Short mmCIF file of C-alpha atoms and ligand atoms in Angstrom, two decimals:
data_model
loop_
_atom_site.label_atom_id
_atom_site.label_comp_id
_atom_site.label_asym_id
_atom_site.label_seq_id
_atom_site.Cartn_x
_atom_site.Cartn_y
_atom_site.Cartn_z
CA MET A 51 19.65 -41.35 -8.33
CA THR A 52 15.91 -40.77 -8.10
CA ASP A 53 14.86 -37.05 -7.39
CA VAL A 54 12.82 -37.33 -4.70
CA ARG A 55 11.61 -33.84 -4.64
CA LEU A 56 8.04 -32.38 -5.89
CA THR A 57 7.24 -29.53 -7.76
CA SER A 58 4.91 -27.56 -6.39
CA LYS A 59 2.03 -28.68 -8.27
CA GLN A 60 2.52 -32.05 -7.52
CA GLN A 61 2.90 -31.14 -4.03
CA SER A 62 -0.74 -29.70 -4.10
CA GLN A 63 -1.68 -32.84 -6.37
CA LYS A 64 -0.63 -34.98 -3.79
CA VAL A 65 -2.92 -33.15 -1.19
CA VAL A 66 -6.34 -34.01 -3.52
CA GLU A 67 -5.15 -38.09 -4.06
CA LYS A 68 -3.95 -38.39 -0.67
CA ALA A 69 -5.81 -36.72 1.33
CA THR A 70 -7.05 -37.50 4.88
CA ILE A 71 -10.50 -37.36 5.73
CA LEU A 72 -12.30 -38.01 9.16
CA VAL A 73 -15.47 -38.79 9.50
CA ILE A 74 -17.26 -37.84 12.48
CA ASP A 75 -20.78 -39.42 13.28
CA ASP A 76 -22.03 -41.34 15.89
CA GLU A 77 -23.76 -43.35 13.45
CA LYS A 78 -21.88 -46.29 13.02
CA ALA A 79 -23.62 -47.21 9.12
CA MET A 80 -23.43 -43.48 8.76
CA ARG A 81 -19.42 -43.71 9.44
CA ASP A 82 -18.77 -47.79 7.61
CA SER A 83 -21.01 -46.17 3.93
CA CYS A 84 -18.74 -42.81 3.73
CA CYS A 85 -15.33 -44.76 4.32
CA GLN A 86 -16.15 -46.95 2.00
CA VAL A 87 -16.62 -44.54 -1.02
CA LEU A 88 -14.02 -42.89 0.01
CA THR A 89 -11.48 -45.51 0.52
CA LYS A 90 -12.42 -47.00 -3.12
CA ASP A 91 -11.63 -43.64 -4.76
CA GLY A 92 -8.10 -43.44 -3.32
CA TYR A 93 -8.81 -41.70 0.30
CA ARG A 94 -7.42 -42.66 3.70
CA ALA A 95 -10.59 -43.02 5.51
CA GLU A 96 -10.75 -42.65 9.14
CA THR A 97 -13.86 -42.08 11.30
CA ALA A 98 -14.67 -40.84 15.24
CA VAL A 99 -17.75 -41.81 16.55
CA ASP A 100 -18.03 -38.47 18.87
CA GLY A 101 -16.87 -34.96 19.19
CA ASP A 102 -14.07 -35.54 21.52
CA THR A 103 -12.90 -38.41 19.49
CA GLY A 104 -13.19 -36.34 16.43
CA LEU A 105 -11.30 -33.67 18.21
CA GLN A 106 -8.40 -35.61 19.74
CA LYS A 107 -8.08 -37.79 15.95
CA ILE A 108 -7.66 -34.15 14.28
CA ARG A 109 -4.73 -33.06 16.40
CA GLU A 110 -3.38 -36.31 15.68
CA LEU A 111 -3.69 -37.59 12.37
CA LYS A 112 -3.58 -33.24 11.11
CA PRO A 113 -6.78 -34.54 8.20
CA ASP A 114 -7.07 -32.68 5.37
CA LEU A 115 -11.19 -32.81 5.10
CA VAL A 116 -14.07 -33.42 7.81
CA LEU A 117 -17.60 -34.69 7.52
CA VAL A 118 -19.16 -33.81 10.99
CA ASP A 119 -22.71 -34.92 11.73
CA LEU A 120 -23.81 -31.79 13.58
CA LYS A 121 -26.46 -33.47 15.60
CA MET A 122 -24.13 -36.37 18.24
CA PRO A 123 -24.56 -36.87 21.90
CA GLY A 124 -21.79 -34.81 23.60
CA MET A 125 -19.82 -32.33 21.89
CA SER A 126 -21.69 -30.72 18.98
CA GLY A 127 -20.95 -30.26 15.16
CA MET A 128 -21.21 -26.69 15.49
CA GLU A 129 -18.82 -26.43 18.97
CA LEU A 130 -16.84 -28.67 17.24
CA LEU A 131 -16.24 -26.44 13.95
CA GLU A 132 -15.34 -24.35 16.36
CA LYS A 133 -12.33 -25.91 17.66
CA VAL A 134 -10.93 -26.87 14.59
CA ALA A 135 -10.83 -23.59 12.87
CA ASP A 136 -7.91 -23.33 15.89
CA ILE A 137 -6.26 -25.93 15.53
CA ASP A 138 -6.40 -25.45 11.76
CA PRO A 139 -7.81 -22.79 9.72
CA ASN A 140 -7.33 -24.40 6.39
CA ILE A 141 -8.42 -27.94 7.87
CA VAL A 142 -12.23 -27.79 5.33
CA CYS A 143 -14.76 -29.42 7.44
CA VAL A 144 -17.96 -30.21 5.15
CA VAL A 145 -21.57 -30.84 7.76
CA ILE A 146 -23.63 -33.57 7.60
CA THR A 147 -27.27 -33.15 8.92
CA GLY A 148 -30.12 -34.18 8.36
CA TYR A 149 -32.33 -31.25 8.91
CA ALA A 150 -30.52 -28.78 7.46
CA THR A 151 -32.35 -25.06 7.91
CA ILE A 152 -31.44 -22.07 6.74
CA GLU A 153 -29.98 -21.16 10.77
CA SER A 154 -28.23 -23.93 11.21
CA ALA A 155 -26.42 -23.71 7.21
CA VAL A 156 -25.50 -19.54 8.41
CA GLU A 157 -24.55 -20.84 11.56
CA ALA A 158 -22.34 -23.59 10.25
CA MET A 159 -20.86 -21.09 7.79
CA LYS A 160 -20.28 -18.24 10.51
CA ARG A 161 -18.30 -21.37 12.46
CA LYS A 162 -16.09 -21.68 9.30
CA ALA A 163 -17.91 -24.63 7.92
CA TYR A 164 -16.93 -25.48 4.02
CA ASP A 165 -19.67 -26.45 3.05
CA PHE A 166 -23.51 -28.43 3.71
CA LEU A 167 -24.10 -32.57 3.04
CA PRO A 168 -27.90 -32.84 3.79
CA LYS A 169 -28.91 -36.49 4.56
CA PRO A 170 -29.82 -39.04 3.13
CA PHE A 171 -26.98 -38.18 0.33
CA THR A 172 -25.47 -39.79 -3.03
CA PRO A 173 -22.29 -41.40 -3.12
CA ASP A 174 -21.33 -38.74 -6.12
CA GLU A 175 -22.70 -36.33 -3.76
CA LEU A 176 -20.31 -37.29 -1.37
CA ARG A 177 -17.61 -37.61 -4.26
CA ILE A 178 -17.93 -34.12 -5.49
CA ILE A 179 -18.48 -31.97 -2.49
CA THR A 180 -15.20 -34.20 -1.56
CA LYS A 181 -13.52 -33.38 -4.30
CA ARG A 182 -14.28 -29.56 -4.51
CA GLY A 183 -13.31 -29.09 -0.28
CA LEU A 184 -9.65 -31.00 -1.09
CA GLU A 185 -9.27 -28.43 -4.20
CA LYS A 186 -10.43 -25.68 -1.75
CA ARG A 187 -7.73 -26.66 0.80
CA ARG A 188 -4.81 -27.21 -2.28
CA LEU A 189 -5.45 -23.16 -2.85
CA ALA A 190 -5.60 -22.82 0.60
CA LEU A 191 -1.90 -24.52 1.28
CA GLU A 192 -0.18 -23.02 -1.95
CA SER A 193 -1.22 -19.47 -1.76
CA ALA A 194 0.37 -19.31 2.17
CA ARG A 195 3.32 -21.37 0.54
CA LEU A 196 3.96 -19.10 -1.95
CA GLN A 197 2.93 -15.90 0.75
CA GLN A 198 5.86 -17.60 2.53
CA GLU A 199 8.14 -18.13 -0.13
CA LYS A 200 7.72 -14.54 -1.61
CA GLU A 201 8.88 -13.11 2.28
CA THR A 202 11.83 -15.48 2.50
CA MET A 203 13.06 -13.98 -0.91
CA ARG A 204 12.26 -10.61 0.17
CA LYS A 205 14.53 -11.08 3.19
CA ASN A 206 16.65 -12.98 1.19
CA PHE A 207 17.41 -9.83 -1.12
CA ILE A 208 17.86 -7.45 1.37
CA THR A 209 20.14 -9.56 3.55
CA LEU A 210 22.32 -9.84 0.09
CA VAL A 211 22.03 -6.74 -0.67
CA SER A 212 23.15 -5.39 3.09
CA HIS A 213 26.32 -7.69 3.01
CA GLN A 214 27.27 -6.48 -0.30
CA LEU A 215 26.78 -2.34 0.75
CA ARG A 216 28.58 -2.62 3.96
CA SER A 217 32.11 -3.09 2.94
CA PRO A 218 32.08 0.14 0.37
CA LEU A 219 30.06 2.07 2.51
CA GLY A 220 32.72 1.28 5.31
CA SER A 221 35.40 2.46 2.86
CA VAL A 222 32.80 5.93 1.97
CA LYS A 223 33.15 6.80 4.92
CA GLN A 224 36.53 6.35 5.87
CA TYR A 225 38.12 8.29 2.67
CA LEU A 226 35.65 10.85 3.77
CA GLY A 227 37.19 11.11 7.03
CA VAL A 228 40.35 11.37 5.27
CA ILE A 229 39.36 14.70 3.11
CA LYS A 230 37.70 15.98 5.79
CA GLU A 231 40.54 16.13 8.22
CA GLY A 232 42.63 18.33 5.47
CA PHE A 233 45.08 14.70 5.06
CA VAL A 234 44.95 15.07 1.02
CA GLY A 235 44.73 18.94 0.95
CA GLU A 236 42.63 22.15 2.80
CA VAL A 237 39.49 21.78 3.61
CA ALA A 238 36.76 25.00 3.93
CA SER A 239 34.76 25.37 6.70
CA LYS A 240 31.87 25.07 5.05
CA GLN A 241 33.26 21.55 2.74
CA LYS A 242 34.00 20.32 6.30
CA GLU A 243 30.72 20.95 7.47
CA LEU A 244 29.09 18.66 4.48
CA MET A 245 31.52 16.06 4.87
CA GLU A 246 30.42 15.81 8.49
CA LYS A 247 26.72 15.38 7.81
CA ALA A 248 27.14 13.43 4.60
CA VAL A 249 29.10 10.61 7.67
CA THR A 250 26.71 11.30 9.53
CA ARG A 251 24.48 10.06 6.83
CA VAL A 252 26.52 7.39 6.21
CA ASP A 253 26.89 5.97 9.86
CA ASP A 254 23.02 5.61 9.72
CA LEU A 255 23.03 3.72 6.80
CA LEU A 256 25.23 1.59 8.38
CA GLN A 257 23.24 1.12 11.53
CA LEU A 258 20.50 0.56 9.18
CA ILE A 259 22.17 -2.66 7.72
CA ASP A 260 23.76 -3.81 11.22
CA ASP A 261 20.14 -3.96 12.65
CA TRP A 262 18.49 -5.72 9.99
CA LEU A 263 22.04 -8.10 9.80
CA ASP A 264 21.03 -8.87 13.52
CA MET A 265 17.63 -9.73 12.68
CA SER A 266 17.90 -12.10 10.72
CA ARG A 267 20.73 -13.86 12.60
CA ILE A 268 18.06 -13.92 15.16
CA GLU A 269 15.92 -15.38 12.47
CA ALA A 270 17.53 -17.74 11.85
CA GLY A 271 17.62 -19.27 15.30
CA ASP A 272 21.59 -18.40 15.79
CA ILE A 273 21.15 -17.14 19.24
CA THR A 274 19.37 -19.44 20.95
CA GLU A 275 22.56 -22.20 20.52
CA ARG A 276 24.10 -20.05 23.25
CA PHE A 277 21.43 -19.77 25.68
CA LYS A 278 23.18 -19.69 29.76
CA PRO A 279 21.79 -18.85 32.90
CA VAL A 280 21.75 -14.79 32.78
CA ALA A 281 21.45 -12.31 35.99
CA LEU A 282 19.21 -9.65 34.57
CA ALA A 283 19.73 -7.02 37.05
CA HIS A 284 23.30 -7.38 36.63
CA VAL A 285 22.69 -7.16 32.76
CA LEU A 286 19.82 -3.99 33.05
CA SER A 287 22.93 -2.29 35.40
CA GLU A 288 25.95 -2.75 33.05
CA ILE A 289 23.46 -1.43 30.17
CA LEU A 290 22.51 2.07 32.62
CA GLU A 291 26.08 2.58 33.18
CA LEU A 292 26.67 2.39 29.38
CA LEU A 293 24.23 4.77 28.33
CA LYS A 294 24.94 7.48 31.25
CA PRO A 295 26.55 9.47 28.86
CA SER A 296 23.65 9.66 26.62
CA ALA A 297 21.14 10.57 29.11
CA GLU A 298 23.24 12.97 30.36
CA ALA A 299 23.62 14.82 27.34
CA LYS A 300 19.89 14.85 26.62
CA LYS A 301 18.82 15.61 30.32
CA VAL A 302 17.33 12.31 30.98
CA ALA A 303 17.25 10.42 34.35
CA LEU A 304 18.17 6.35 34.82
CA ASP A 305 16.51 4.67 37.56
CA LEU A 306 16.43 0.90 38.04
CA ASN A 307 14.53 -0.84 40.94
CA SER A 308 15.64 -4.32 41.42
CA PRO A 309 15.31 -6.15 44.30
CA SER A 310 18.36 -8.48 45.37
CA GLY A 311 18.76 -12.21 44.96
CA LEU A 312 16.19 -12.45 41.63
CA PRO A 313 16.35 -16.15 40.12
CA VAL A 314 17.81 -16.25 37.07
CA VAL A 315 16.71 -16.78 33.09
CA GLU A 316 17.92 -19.10 30.66
CA GLY A 317 18.81 -16.84 27.34
CA ASP A 318 21.42 -15.55 25.57
CA ARG A 319 23.62 -12.53 27.55
CA GLU A 320 24.68 -10.59 24.95
CA GLY A 321 20.93 -10.41 22.88
CA LEU A 322 18.85 -9.38 26.15
CA LYS A 323 21.92 -6.94 26.52
CA GLN A 324 20.82 -6.03 23.06
CA ALA A 325 17.36 -6.01 23.57
CA PHE A 326 17.09 -4.11 26.84
CA ALA A 327 19.92 -1.49 25.74
CA ASN A 328 17.26 -0.76 22.88
CA LEU A 329 14.15 -0.07 24.95
CA ILE A 330 16.18 1.72 27.59
CA SER A 331 18.23 4.00 25.01
CA ASN A 332 14.36 4.81 22.83
CA GLY A 333 13.29 5.42 26.26
CA ILE A 334 15.77 8.65 26.91
CA ASN A 335 15.98 9.33 22.88
CA TYR A 336 12.17 9.84 22.65
CA ASN A 337 12.35 11.40 26.12
CA ARG A 338 11.96 15.66 27.26
CA GLU A 339 14.88 17.68 29.01
CA GLY A 340 14.36 16.78 32.22
CA GLY A 341 12.98 13.57 32.03
CA MET A 342 12.53 9.97 33.56
CA VAL A 343 13.43 6.19 32.26
CA ILE A 344 12.54 4.24 34.97
CA VAL A 345 13.67 0.26 34.68
CA SER A 346 11.88 -1.82 37.20
CA VAL A 347 11.95 -6.18 37.31
CA VAL A 348 9.45 -8.05 39.05
CA GLU A 349 8.96 -11.81 40.48
CA ASP A 350 6.17 -13.85 38.81
CA ILE A 351 5.80 -17.51 39.37
CA ASP A 352 7.10 -18.76 36.55
CA ASP A 353 8.19 -15.38 35.41
CA LEU A 354 10.78 -12.39 35.75
CA VAL A 355 8.73 -9.10 34.44
CA VAL A 356 10.91 -6.38 33.17
CA GLU A 357 8.95 -2.38 32.73
CA ILE A 358 11.18 0.38 31.02
CA SER A 359 8.64 3.63 31.78
CA ASP A 360 9.25 6.87 30.51
CA THR A 361 7.93 10.25 30.90
CA GLY A 362 8.84 11.07 27.21
CA ILE A 363 6.99 12.18 24.35
CA GLY A 364 4.29 8.88 24.09
CA ILE A 365 2.93 7.30 21.22
CA SER A 366 -1.12 7.46 19.40
CA LYS A 367 -2.97 4.92 19.86
CA ASP A 368 -2.85 4.53 15.85
CA ASN A 369 1.11 4.29 15.83
CA LEU A 370 1.27 1.75 18.79
CA HIS A 371 -0.29 -0.61 16.83
CA PHE A 372 2.61 -0.95 14.19
CA ILE A 373 5.51 0.50 16.83
CA PHE A 374 6.88 -3.39 16.31
CA ASP A 375 6.42 -3.71 12.03
CA GLU A 376 9.77 -3.83 10.76
CA PHE A 377 11.30 -0.26 9.33
CA PHE A 378 8.14 1.75 11.27
CA ARG A 379 8.95 4.95 12.56
CA VAL A 380 6.68 7.63 13.72
CA LYS A 381 7.03 10.61 12.20
CA SER A 382 6.50 13.82 13.72
CA LYS A 383 7.65 17.13 15.31
CA GLU A 384 9.13 15.68 17.99
CA THR A 385 10.40 12.48 16.02
CA ARG A 386 12.41 14.31 13.60
CA GLY A 387 15.47 15.05 15.80
CA VAL A 388 15.99 11.54 16.86
CA SER A 389 17.68 9.00 14.02
CA GLY A 390 17.01 5.26 14.02
CA SER A 391 16.03 2.11 11.22
CA GLY A 392 12.58 1.48 12.84
CA LEU A 393 14.27 -1.90 13.19
CA GLY A 394 14.89 -1.48 17.14
CA LEU A 395 11.26 -2.64 18.35
CA PRO A 396 11.66 -5.63 16.23
CA ILE A 397 14.84 -7.00 16.77
CA VAL A 398 13.76 -6.87 20.55
CA LYS A 399 10.88 -8.61 20.35
CA LYS A 400 12.48 -11.03 17.97
CA ILE A 401 14.80 -11.45 20.85
CA ILE A 402 12.15 -11.70 23.53
CA GLU A 403 10.49 -14.41 21.44
CA ALA A 404 13.43 -15.94 20.89
CA HIS A 405 13.87 -16.65 24.89
CA ASN A 406 10.19 -17.93 25.30
CA GLY A 407 8.77 -14.36 26.76
CA SER A 408 6.43 -12.04 24.96
CA ILE A 409 6.29 -7.91 24.98
CA LYS A 410 4.04 -5.22 25.33
CA ALA A 411 3.41 -1.51 25.19
CA THR A 412 1.40 1.06 26.95
CA SER A 413 1.55 4.68 25.93
CA GLU A 414 -0.10 7.47 26.82
CA VAL A 415 0.49 10.98 24.02
CA GLY A 416 2.77 13.57 25.33
CA LYS A 417 3.61 11.23 29.26
CA GLY A 418 5.24 8.53 28.48
CA SER A 419 5.04 4.83 27.62
CA THR A 420 6.28 1.45 29.68
CA PHE A 421 7.22 -1.47 28.14
CA SER A 422 7.05 -4.97 29.97
CA VAL A 423 9.47 -8.17 28.87
CA ILE A 424 8.44 -11.27 30.48
CA LEU A 425 11.02 -13.90 30.36
CA PRO A 426 10.58 -17.57 32.28
CA LYS A 427 12.72 -18.11 35.23
CA ALA A 428 15.07 -20.73 34.59
CA LYS A 429 14.05 -23.88 35.85
CA ALA A 430 15.78 -25.75 38.54
CA GLU A 431 18.39 -28.07 37.82
CA GLN A 432 16.80 -31.26 38.57
P1 ADP B 172 13.59 3.43 15.42
O1 ADP B 172 15.41 2.99 15.02
O2 ADP B 172 13.32 4.37 15.38
O3 ADP B 172 14.08 4.27 17.33
P2 ADP B 172 12.06 1.00 16.94
O4 ADP B 172 11.50 0.23 16.10
O5 ADP B 172 13.24 1.30 18.22
O6 ADP B 172 12.70 1.99 15.78
O7 ADP B 172 11.06 2.51 17.08
C1 ADP B 172 10.34 2.20 16.53
C2 ADP B 172 9.18 3.74 16.75
O8 ADP B 172 8.44 3.59 18.03
C3 ADP B 172 9.64 5.19 16.58
O9 ADP B 172 10.53 5.53 15.78
C4 ADP B 172 9.58 5.89 17.46
O10 ADP B 172 8.85 6.87 16.57
C5 ADP B 172 8.68 5.05 18.43
N1 ADP B 172 8.88 4.76 19.71
C6 ADP B 172 10.03 3.55 20.23
N2 ADP B 172 10.05 3.80 21.68
C7 ADP B 172 9.07 4.71 21.96
C8 ADP B 172 9.27 5.63 23.34
N3 ADP B 172 9.92 5.20 24.48
N4 ADP B 172 8.06 6.84 23.44
C9 ADP B 172 8.28 7.35 22.06
N5 ADP B 172 7.87 6.18 21.33
C10 ADP B 172 8.82 5.48 20.84
#
């Protein structure tokens, strides 16, 4: 059997040789002559007579390179440039113009055009600019692919190490427990104290590994396979019941405001429970004695909005940008005593996004934080 897999170099070569090029120009003669040159050179050349048709073709064909006339009736080349960048920033755009001025060149470059082809141009000038543009695209695609590959390798490595560490760490914890309880000989109180500290550290490490493995599972898309109608209010009151002891220990009050008869969401009950439990326990852990965590659910037109507000330590503007990043933890006097992996919020975000929802946070230092989760309501059965 022939191996049809292409090496990365071959794939990039393919971009150059089999590239699709779209020529958008209202002048038939210009479209025809460009197509003739490009087809002769082995490219797939397509045409569009104006900006609107061009944009539609860009969406359908996903061309590698677009040659666009600046001056066309209807949507101008400039307007089109901006829209192409929104569809795919790696599509290379070359502007064709009969009136190349410095101003128009600057304007087009600002809108991410790669280069200029002033009219009239020779077939060779078209060839050179096309080749250079496609080389730029090949490099951009190659670099994005390598970046993606690097990230996947990094994640796979951590997942592998996590799996390998989990069971020996479990054994270490068990041995420490046996020694600490005096089953293999008398233990002095100082030794017991140190061993308790060691068990706590092992527990933190096990929690970190479990969080990472959870995240890999969510990324692999496992949870979407278990989607069923879920009544959020039930899930939330179950979590509050579960977290009552830790809230009481921290002297933090919990409150749930949820109207009856709310519609269900389509989702994974356990995943949603994990996400909201994370948010509510953060509200408890990063709170102060006598503080509160208020959970409320409101129905919107297409969504349910769950807000988790606390009267805790808050998060500064600078740190707020990073709280959904993996392993990010705020290091301050107030957070020193709270153990955690810095994976809680990234897991929450992944779970909510797997439900086609979104999450955002607002906060004020010293006053508290609010996490708002938007989840689409389940569509009614036809
Ligand atoms: P961790 O395991 O550290 O709690 P998270 O990903 O859940 O990890 O949160 C990241 C960081 O964001 C926390 O370390 C904490 O500094 C901050 N944080 C999260 N939730 C809150 C909150 N409700 N109030 C104040 N800070 C918070």
